[in-house]
PDB file of C-alpha atoms and ligand atoms in Angstrom:
ATOM      1  CA  MET A 210     157.286  68.956  83.518  1.00 38.00           C
ATOM      2  CA  THR A 211     158.971  66.032  85.315  1.00 40.00           C
ATOM      3  CA  SER A 212     162.322  64.448  84.695  1.00 41.00           C
ATOM      4  CA  ASP A 213     160.588  61.420  83.238  1.00 40.00           C
ATOM      5  CA  SER A 214     158.614  63.452  80.728  1.00 40.00           C
ATOM      6  CA  ALA A 215     161.675  65.244  79.426  1.00 38.00           C
ATOM      7  CA  ALA A 216     162.673  62.519  77.085  1.00 38.00           C
ATOM      8  CA  HIS A 217     159.477  63.139  75.040  1.00 40.00           C
ATOM      9  CA  HIS A 218     160.401  66.732  74.170  1.00 41.00           C
ATOM     10  CA  SER A 219     162.087  67.271  70.818  1.00 43.00           C
ATOM     11  CA  PRO A 220     165.213  69.434  70.538  1.00 44.00           C
ATOM     12  CA  ALA A 221     164.587  73.069  69.702  1.00 44.00           C
ATOM     13  CA  GLN A 222     165.369  74.501  66.254  1.00 43.00           C
ATOM     14  CA  ALA A 223     167.948  76.763  67.828  1.00 46.00           C
ATOM     15  CA  GLY A 224     170.307  73.860  68.370  1.00 43.00           C
ATOM     16  CA  THR A 225     169.718  71.768  65.203  1.00 51.00           C
ATOM     17  CA  THR A 226     173.290  70.464  65.190  1.00 67.00           C
ATOM     18  CA  PHE A 227     174.125  71.247  68.769  1.00 80.00           C
ATOM     19  CA  LEU A 228     173.555  68.778  71.580  1.00 84.00           C
ATOM     20  CA  PRO A 229     174.934  69.625  75.005  1.00 89.00           C
ATOM     21  CA  GLY A 230     175.817  65.986  75.969  1.00 90.00           C
ATOM     22  CA  PRO A 231     176.316  65.242  79.664  1.00 93.00           C
ATOM     23  CA  VAL A 232     176.228  68.453  81.686  1.00 96.00           C
ATOM     24  CA  LEU A 233     176.806  69.231  85.367  1.00 97.00           C
ATOM     25  CA  LEU A 234     175.096  72.248  86.786  1.00 98.00           C
ATOM     26  CA  LEU A 235     177.022  73.332  89.849  1.00 98.00           C
ATOM     27  CA  GLY A 236     176.346  76.071  92.451  1.00 97.00           C
ATOM     28  CA  ALA A 237     175.132  76.813  95.940  1.00 96.00           C
ATOM     29  CA  PRO A 238     171.571  76.076  97.109  1.00 95.00           C
ATOM     30  CA  GLY A 239     169.213  78.537  95.440  1.00 93.00           C
ATOM     31  CA  VAL A 240     171.453  79.628  92.552  1.00 96.00           C
ATOM     32  CA  GLY A 241     168.803  78.342  90.144  1.00 94.00           C
ATOM     33  CA  LYS A 242     170.148  74.961  89.097  1.00 96.00           C
ATOM     34  CA  GLY A 243     166.672  73.418  88.962  1.00 94.00           C
ATOM     35  CA  THR A 244     165.135  76.249  87.050  1.00 94.00           C
ATOM     36  CA  GLN A 245     167.941  76.294  84.456  1.00 97.00           C
ATOM     37  CA  ALA A 246     167.921  72.521  84.200  1.00 96.00           C
ATOM     38  CA  GLN A 247     164.256  72.642  83.333  1.00 94.00           C
ATOM     39  CA  LEU A 248     164.929  75.169  80.590  1.00 95.00           C
ATOM     40  CA  LEU A 249     167.787  73.169  79.108  1.00 95.00           C
ATOM     41  CA  MET A 250     165.628  70.037  79.331  1.00 94.00           C
ATOM     42  CA  ALA A 251     162.814  71.861  77.312  1.00 93.00           C
ATOM     43  CA  GLU A 252     165.186  73.320  74.758  1.00 93.00           C
ATOM     44  CA  PHE A 253     167.364  70.251  74.053  1.00 93.00           C
ATOM     45  CA  GLY A 254     165.004  67.375  74.970  1.00 92.00           C
ATOM     46  CA  ILE A 255     167.555  65.834  77.342  1.00 93.00           C
ATOM     47  CA  PRO A 256     166.500  64.795  80.851  1.00 95.00           C
ATOM     48  CA  GLN A 257     167.192  66.651  84.065  1.00 96.00           C
ATOM     49  CA  ILE A 258     168.508  64.320  86.729  1.00 96.00           C
ATOM     50  CA  SER A 259     168.121  65.908  90.123  1.00 96.00           C
ATOM     51  CA  THR A 260     169.203  63.867  93.078  1.00 97.00           C
ATOM     52  CA  GLY A 261     167.149  66.150  95.304  1.00 96.00           C
ATOM     53  CA  ASP A 262     164.016  65.434  93.222  1.00 94.00           C
ATOM     54  CA  ILE A 263     164.697  61.671  93.189  1.00 96.00           C
ATOM     55  CA  LEU A 264     165.085  61.739  97.060  1.00 97.00           C
ATOM     56  CA  ARG A 265     161.915  63.848  97.490  1.00 95.00           C
ATOM     57  CA  GLY A 266     160.175  61.328  95.217  1.00 94.00           C
ATOM     58  CA  ASN A 267     161.212  58.597  97.570  1.00 95.00           C
ATOM     59  CA  ILE A 268     160.045  60.535 100.554  1.00 95.00           C
ATOM     60  CA  ALA A 269     156.666  61.060  98.943  1.00 94.00           C
ATOM     61  CA  ARG A 270     156.341  57.337  98.175  1.00 96.00           C
ATOM     62  CA  GLY A 271     157.413  56.392 101.669  1.00 96.00           C
ATOM     63  CA  THR A 272     160.275  54.146 100.561  1.00 95.00           C
ATOM     64  CA  GLU A 273     163.008  52.968 102.979  1.00 94.00           C
ATOM     65  CA  LEU A 274     165.452  55.184 101.133  1.00 94.00           C
ATOM     66  CA  GLY A 275     163.088  58.152 101.546  1.00 95.00           C
ATOM     67  CA  LYS A 276     162.721  57.369 105.310  1.00 94.00           C
ATOM     68  CA  ALA A 277     166.503  57.308 105.707  1.00 92.00           C
ATOM     69  CA  ALA A 278     167.007  60.528 103.759  1.00 96.00           C
ATOM     70  CA  LYS A 279     164.226  62.720 105.143  1.00 95.00           C
ATOM     71  CA  GLU A 280     165.733  63.545 108.511  1.00 94.00           C
ATOM     72  CA  LEU A 281     169.045  64.512 107.011  1.00 96.00           C
ATOM     73  CA  MET A 282     167.450  66.559 104.229  1.00 96.00           C
ATOM     74  CA  ASP A 283     165.157  68.445 106.638  1.00 93.00           C
ATOM     75  CA  LYS A 284     168.237  69.401 108.689  1.00 93.00           C
ATOM     76  CA  GLY A 285     170.074  70.588 105.545  1.00 94.00           C
ATOM     77  CA  GLN A 286     172.640  67.868 105.764  1.00 95.00           C
ATOM     78  CA  LEU A 287     173.850  65.669 102.917  1.00 97.00           C
ATOM     79  CA  VAL A 288     172.647  62.135 102.378  1.00 97.00           C
ATOM     80  CA  PRO A 289     175.478  59.540 102.328  1.00 97.00           C
ATOM     81  CA  ASP A 290     177.519  59.279  99.090  1.00 97.00           C
ATOM     82  CA  GLN A 291     176.748  55.609  98.550  1.00 96.00           C
ATOM     83  CA  ILE A 292     173.005  56.255  98.538  1.00 96.00           C
ATOM     84  CA  VAL A 293     173.127  59.041  96.011  1.00 97.00           C
ATOM     85  CA  ASN A 294     175.812  57.279  93.834  1.00 97.00           C
ATOM     86  CA  ASP A 295     173.602  54.219  93.567  1.00 95.00           C
ATOM     87  CA  MET A 296     170.574  56.413  92.636  1.00 96.00           C
ATOM     88  CA  VAL A 297     172.544  58.166  89.852  1.00 96.00           C
ATOM     89  CA  GLN A 298     173.834  54.772  88.662  1.00 95.00           C
ATOM     90  CA  ALA A 299     170.317  53.438  88.424  1.00 94.00           C
ATOM     91  CA  ARG A 300     169.135  56.557  86.631  1.00 95.00           C
ATOM     92  CA  LEU A 301     171.984  56.568  84.139  1.00 92.00           C
ATOM     93  CA  ASP A 302     171.111  53.007  83.187  1.00 91.00           C
ATOM     94  CA  ASN A 303     167.836  54.369  81.495  1.00 92.00           C
ATOM     95  CA  ASP A 304     167.803  54.629  77.713  1.00 89.00           C
ATOM     96  CA  ASP A 305     166.876  58.342  77.603  1.00 91.00           C
ATOM     97  CA  VAL A 306     170.335  59.569  78.551  1.00 90.00           C
ATOM     98  CA  HIS A 307     172.174  58.775  75.280  1.00 85.00           C
ATOM     99  CA  ALA A 308     171.943  62.237  73.709  1.00 85.00           C
ATOM    100  CA  GLY A 309     172.917  63.789  77.054  1.00 90.00           C
ATOM    101  CA  TYR A 310     171.500  64.777  80.443  1.00 94.00           C
ATOM    102  CA  ILE A 311     171.717  67.513  82.992  1.00 96.00           C
ATOM    103  CA  LEU A 312     172.908  66.492  86.457  1.00 97.00           C
ATOM    104  CA  ASP A 313     171.455  68.985  88.972  1.00 96.00           C
ATOM    105  CA  GLY A 314     172.620  68.722  92.570  1.00 96.00           C
ATOM    106  CA  PHE A 315     175.131  65.895  91.907  1.00 98.00           C
ATOM    107  CA  PRO A 316     178.067  65.550  92.601  1.00 98.00           C
ATOM    108  CA  ARG A 317     178.029  67.407  95.922  1.00 97.00           C
ATOM    109  CA  THR A 318     181.193  65.962  97.462  1.00 98.00           C
ATOM    110  CA  LEU A 319     184.646  65.133  96.133  1.00 97.00           C
ATOM    111  CA  ALA A 320     183.939  61.413  96.711  1.00 98.00           C
ATOM    112  CA  GLN A 321     180.809  61.692  94.504  1.00 98.00           C
ATOM    113  CA  ALA A 322     182.824  63.558  91.770  1.00 96.00           C
ATOM    114  CA  THR A 323     185.554  60.912  91.822  1.00 95.00           C
ATOM    115  CA  TRP A 324     182.948  58.210  91.651  1.00 95.00           C
ATOM    116  CA  LEU A 325     181.352  59.868  88.667  1.00 94.00           C
ATOM    117  CA  ASP A 326     184.616  60.459  86.891  1.00 91.00           C
ATOM    118  CA  THR A 327     185.522  56.787  87.216  1.00 89.00           C
ATOM    119  CA  HIS A 328     182.117  55.457  86.259  1.00 88.00           C
ATOM    120  CA  LEU A 329     181.304  57.634  83.243  1.00 84.00           C
ATOM    121  CA  PRO A 330     183.261  55.476  80.813  1.00 75.00           C
ATOM    122  CA  ILE A 331     181.288  52.475  82.089  1.00 74.00           C
ATOM    123  CA  PHE A 332     177.990  54.327  81.511  1.00 73.00           C
ATOM    124  CA  GLY A 333     179.304  54.723  77.855  1.00 71.00           C
ATOM    125  CA  GLU A 334     179.145  58.513  77.992  1.00 62.00           C
ATOM    126  CA  THR A 335     180.276  60.384  74.928  1.00 70.00           C
ATOM    127  CA  PRO A 336     181.099  63.243  74.489  1.00 78.00           C
ATOM    128  CA  PRO A 337     182.806  63.976  77.818  1.00 87.00           C
ATOM    129  CA  LEU A 338     181.021  65.592  80.677  1.00 92.00           C
ATOM    130  CA  VAL A 339     181.156  69.385  80.957  1.00 94.00           C
ATOM    131  CA  ALA A 340     180.455  71.547  84.074  1.00 96.00           C
ATOM    132  CA  VAL A 341     178.879  74.950  84.394  1.00 98.00           C
ATOM    133  CA  ASN A 342     178.991  76.702  87.833  1.00 98.00           C
ATOM    134  CA  ILE A 343     176.261  79.269  88.480  1.00 98.00           C
ATOM    135  CA  ARG A 344     177.315  82.059  90.883  1.00 97.00           C
ATOM    136  CA  VAL A 345     174.975  84.163  93.063  1.00 96.00           C
ATOM    137  CA  ASP A 346     175.845  86.062  96.227  1.00 93.00           C
ATOM    138  CA  GLU A 347     174.670  84.708  99.598  1.00 90.00           C
ATOM    139  CA  ALA A 348     172.074  87.401 100.540  1.00 88.00           C
ATOM    140  CA  GLU A 349     170.246  86.855  97.265  1.00 92.00           C
ATOM    141  CA  LEU A 350     170.328  83.060  97.779  1.00 95.00           C
ATOM    142  CA  LEU A 351     168.413  83.287 101.088  1.00 93.00           C
ATOM    143  CA  ARG A 352     165.671  85.360  99.368  1.00 91.00           C
ATOM    144  CA  ARG A 353     165.493  82.839  96.581  1.00 92.00           C
ATOM    145  CA  ILE A 354     165.309  79.906  98.914  1.00 94.00           C
ATOM    146  CA  THR A 355     162.670  81.268 101.240  1.00 94.00           C
ATOM    147  CA  GLY A 356     160.606  82.598  98.288  1.00 94.00           C
ATOM    148  CA  ARG A 357     160.713  79.305  96.325  1.00 94.00           C
ATOM    149  CA  ARG A 358     157.499  77.451  95.605  1.00 97.00           C
ATOM    150  CA  THR A 359     157.175  74.335  93.445  1.00 96.00           C
ATOM    151  CA  CYS A 360     154.235  72.957  91.554  1.00 97.00           C
ATOM    152  CA  THR A 361     153.270  69.667  93.230  1.00 95.00           C
ATOM    153  CA  VAL A 362     152.422  68.126  89.810  1.00 95.00           C
ATOM    154  CA  CYS A 363     154.576  69.554  86.960  1.00 94.00           C
ATOM    155  CA  LYS A 364     157.470  70.686  89.266  1.00 92.00           C
ATOM    156  CA  HIS A 365     157.643  74.208  87.726  1.00 94.00           C
ATOM    157  CA  ILE A 366     159.582  76.462  90.011  1.00 93.00           C
ATOM    158  CA  TYR A 367     158.181  79.866  91.107  1.00 95.00           C
ATOM    159  CA  ASN A 368     159.504  82.522  93.476  1.00 94.00           C
ATOM    160  CA  ILE A 369     156.937  84.648  95.415  1.00 95.00           C
ATOM    161  CA  TYR A 370     159.227  87.704  95.122  1.00 91.00           C
ATOM    162  CA  SER A 371     160.730  87.547  91.687  1.00 89.00           C
ATOM    163  CA  HIS A 372     158.537  85.147  89.651  1.00 92.00           C
ATOM    164  CA  PRO A 373     155.149  84.806  91.390  1.00 96.00           C
ATOM    165  CA  PRO A 374     152.314  82.798  89.963  1.00 97.00           C
ATOM    166  CA  VAL A 375     149.325  84.775  88.732  1.00 98.00           C
ATOM    167  CA  LYS A 376     147.170  83.416  91.505  1.00 98.00           C
ATOM    168  CA  PRO A 377     148.995  82.876  94.797  1.00 97.00           C
ATOM    169  CA  GLY A 378     149.658  79.253  95.605  1.00 97.00           C
ATOM    170  CA  VAL A 379     148.429  77.997  92.272  1.00 98.00           C
ATOM    171  CA  CYS A 380     150.477  76.808  89.275  1.00 98.00           C
ATOM    172  CA  ASP A 381     150.009  78.919  86.110  1.00 98.00           C
ATOM    173  CA  ILE A 382     150.653  75.927  83.893  1.00 97.00           C
ATOM    174  CA  ASP A 383     148.304  73.247  85.307  1.00 97.00           C
ATOM    175  CA  GLY A 384     146.357  74.873  88.136  1.00 98.00           C
ATOM    176  CA  SER A 385     147.781  72.556  90.770  1.00 98.00           C
ATOM    177  CA  THR A 386     148.781  73.561  94.284  1.00 98.00           C
ATOM    178  CA  LEU A 387     152.250  75.003  94.917  1.00 98.00           C
ATOM    179  CA  SER A 388     154.223  73.705  97.867  1.00 96.00           C
ATOM    180  CA  GLN A 389     157.243  74.988  99.800  1.00 96.00           C
ATOM    181  CA  ARG A 390     160.131  72.505 100.376  1.00 93.00           C
ATOM    182  CA  SER A 391     160.539  71.541 104.091  1.00 92.00           C
ATOM    183  CA  ASP A 392     164.260  72.417 103.830  1.00 93.00           C
ATOM    184  CA  ASP A 393     163.631  75.859 102.384  1.00 94.00           C
ATOM    185  CA  THR A 394     163.661  77.570 105.804  1.00 92.00           C
ATOM    186  CA  GLU A 395     166.314  79.946 107.124  1.00 92.00           C
ATOM    187  CA  ALA A 396     167.570  77.414 109.608  1.00 92.00           C
ATOM    188  CA  ALA A 397     167.999  74.600 107.122  1.00 93.00           C
ATOM    189  CA  PHE A 398     169.440  77.089 104.583  1.00 94.00           C
ATOM    190  CA  ALA A 399     172.233  77.928 107.072  1.00 94.00           C
ATOM    191  CA  GLU A 400     173.089  74.234 107.377  1.00 95.00           C
ATOM    192  CA  ARG A 401     172.919  73.717 103.620  1.00 95.00           C
ATOM    193  CA  MET A 402     175.339  76.619 103.122  1.00 95.00           C
ATOM    194  CA  LYS A 403     177.649  75.068 105.663  1.00 96.00           C
ATOM    195  CA  ALA A 404     177.574  71.758 103.853  1.00 95.00           C
ATOM    196  CA  TYR A 405     178.090  73.559 100.591  1.00 96.00           C
ATOM    197  CA  VAL A 406     181.163  75.488 101.723  1.00 96.00           C
ATOM    198  CA  SER A 407     182.874  72.513 103.357  1.00 97.00           C
ATOM    199  CA  LEU A 408     181.914  69.671 101.019  1.00 97.00           C
ATOM    200  CA  THR A 409     180.620  71.038  97.684  1.00 96.00           C
ATOM    201  CA  ALA A 410     182.882  74.055  97.040  1.00 95.00           C
ATOM    202  CA  PRO A 411     185.853  71.654  96.522  1.00 96.00           C
ATOM    203  CA  VAL A 412     183.847  69.906  93.787  1.00 97.00           C
ATOM    204  CA  ILE A 413     183.746  73.186  91.899  1.00 96.00           C
ATOM    205  CA  GLU A 414     187.590  73.537  92.211  1.00 96.00           C
ATOM    206  CA  HIS A 415     187.837  69.923  91.003  1.00 96.00           C
ATOM    207  CA  TYR A 416     186.061  70.713  87.784  1.00 96.00           C
ATOM    208  CA  ARG A 417     187.582  74.240  87.422  1.00 96.00           C
ATOM    209  CA  ALA A 418     190.961  72.472  87.252  1.00 95.00           C
ATOM    210  CA  SER A 419     189.744  70.552  84.117  1.00 91.00           C
ATOM    211  CA  ASN A 420     189.343  72.260  80.804  1.00 86.00           C
ATOM    212  CA  ARG A 421     185.698  71.332  80.715  1.00 93.00           C
ATOM    213  CA  PHE A 422     184.416  74.118  83.063  1.00 96.00           C
ATOM    214  CA  ARG A 423     182.695  77.491  82.696  1.00 97.00           C
ATOM    215  CA  GLU A 424     181.206  79.912  85.169  1.00 97.00           C
ATOM    216  CA  VAL A 425     178.105  82.059  84.641  1.00 98.00           C
ATOM    217  CA  ASP A 426     176.598  84.977  86.633  1.00 97.00           C
ATOM    218  CA  GLY A 427     173.329  83.703  88.089  1.00 96.00           C
ATOM    219  CA  ALA A 428     172.116  87.097  89.392  1.00 95.00           C
ATOM    220  CA  ALA A 429     170.774  88.129  86.011  1.00 94.00           C
ATOM    221  CA  PRO A 430     167.138  87.448  84.911  1.00 93.00           C
ATOM    222  CA  VAL A 431     166.376  83.782  84.288  1.00 93.00           C
ATOM    223  CA  GLU A 432     166.297  84.014  80.497  1.00 95.00           C
ATOM    224  CA  GLU A 433     169.733  85.769  80.424  1.00 97.00           C
ATOM    225  CA  VAL A 434     171.291  83.144  82.705  1.00 97.00           C
ATOM    226  CA  ALA A 435     169.908  80.494  80.357  1.00 97.00           C
ATOM    227  CA  GLU A 436     171.486  82.213  77.374  1.00 97.00           C
ATOM    228  CA  SER A 437     174.825  82.414  79.201  1.00 98.00           C
ATOM    229  CA  ILE A 438     174.589  78.726  79.998  1.00 97.00           C
ATOM    230  CA  VAL A 439     173.822  77.750  76.458  1.00 96.00           C
ATOM    231  CA  SER A 440     176.802  79.879  75.138  1.00 96.00           C
ATOM    232  CA  ALA A 441     179.022  78.353  77.751  1.00 96.00           C
ATOM    233  CA  LEU A 442     177.944  74.829  76.610  1.00 95.00           C
ATOM    234  CA  LYS A 443     178.539  75.694  72.974  1.00 94.00           C
ATOM    235  CA  SER A 444     181.943  76.965  73.669  1.00 93.00           C
ATOM    236  CA  LEU A 445     182.804  73.934  75.808  1.00 93.00           C
ATOM    237  CA  ARG A 446     181.629  71.569  73.079  1.00 88.00           C
ATOM    238  CA  GLN A 447     183.788  73.489  70.439  1.00 84.00           C
ATOM    239  CA  SER A 448     186.905  73.352  72.442  1.00 69.00           C
ATOM    240  CA  LYS A 449     189.137  70.295  72.276  1.00 56.00           C
ATOM    241  CA  HIS A 450     189.205  68.149  75.441  1.00 51.00           C
TER     242      HIS A 450
HETATM  243  P1  AMP B1426     168.521  69.837  96.312  1.00 82.50           P
HETATM  244  O1  AMP B1426     167.119  69.542  95.838  1.00 82.50           O
HETATM  245  O2  AMP B1426     169.539  69.521  95.239  1.00 82.50           O
HETATM  246  O3  AMP B1426     168.670  71.187  96.944  1.00 82.50           O
HETATM  247  O4  AMP B1426     168.775  68.804  97.440  1.00 82.50           O
HETATM  248  C1  AMP B1426     167.977  68.725  98.685  1.00 82.50           C
HETATM  249  C2  AMP B1426     168.696  67.864  99.687  1.00 82.50           C
HETATM  250  O5  AMP B1426     168.794  66.547  99.194  1.00 82.50           O
HETATM  251  C3  AMP B1426     170.082  68.272 100.024  1.00 82.50           C
HETATM  252  O6  AMP B1426     170.152  69.305 101.032  1.00 82.50           O
HETATM  253  C4  AMP B1426     170.634  66.992 100.584  1.00 82.50           C
HETATM  254  O7  AMP B1426     170.135  66.669 101.836  1.00 82.50           O
HETATM  255  C5  AMP B1426     170.008  65.935  99.598  1.00 82.50           C
HETATM  256  N1  AMP B1426     170.842  65.737  98.447  1.00 82.50           N
HETATM  257  C6  AMP B1426     170.488  66.044  97.107  1.00 82.50           C
HETATM  258  N2  AMP B1426     171.527  65.735  96.321  1.00 82.50           N
HETATM  259  C7  AMP B1426     172.532  65.206  97.082  1.00 82.50           C
HETATM  260  C8  AMP B1426     173.824  64.761  96.843  1.00 82.50           C
HETATM  261  N3  AMP B1426     174.389  64.683  95.620  1.00 82.50           N
HETATM  262  N4  AMP B1426     174.506  64.279  97.880  1.00 82.50           N
HETATM  263  C9  AMP B1426     174.075  64.271  99.109  1.00 82.50           C
HETATM  264  N5  AMP B1426     172.854  64.718  99.456  1.00 82.50           N
HETATM  265  C10 AMP B1426     172.051  65.179  98.454  1.00 82.50           C
END
């Protein structure tokens, strides 16, 4: 399932009157933001907006933006704020975001968070944005990162240790080849964690200080984490902002 196809899914019965609205999924590389965003997208019919996926799409198409981003991404460093802010701005101009969306991998710096906070009213966002931080300890993150494989077509995420495909290297859903991200190496992971600690951890504190923030334990099985996120979202949407 791609971000673009998400808009065509209808909301699940479980949430007949509940729509999550704009959601930020926060957490270190490998906590499962992408996997959880895909589940929320399927359940609620709102799109996943992953800045990493948009950048990888640009690399695959050989755009100027992709060429500028690739070297930084392969080293595990962040792409400049202006580039990702512009990408998010363009994505939020699409019509499929009105019932809500899941931002995955953005904002990653305080400057991006401030930009988003000031621009959301311009994007016409209602109800207000809520943030869920997924926590997993660092040793487990490395295992998840190095074991991650992604379907080249539907983008479903596997892990060769904890959620392997039936046939190695082949997607269970559509039979396409699985690939490993070029930044899912131990060396790039170390850099990504450095960027996370110095630049992204303050973003979590920024949203924690608001009353629109919850935290979930990401070490549990995928379905349990998904349930915790949905309960967190329901409780956030019930509380007054
Ligand atoms: P992800 O798929 O979210 O793990 O992102 C992969 C890589 O894309 C990151 O390591 C960064 O190099 C780049 N990237 C993705 N999102 C952002 C962002 N919000 N700000 C800066 N760089 C980003």
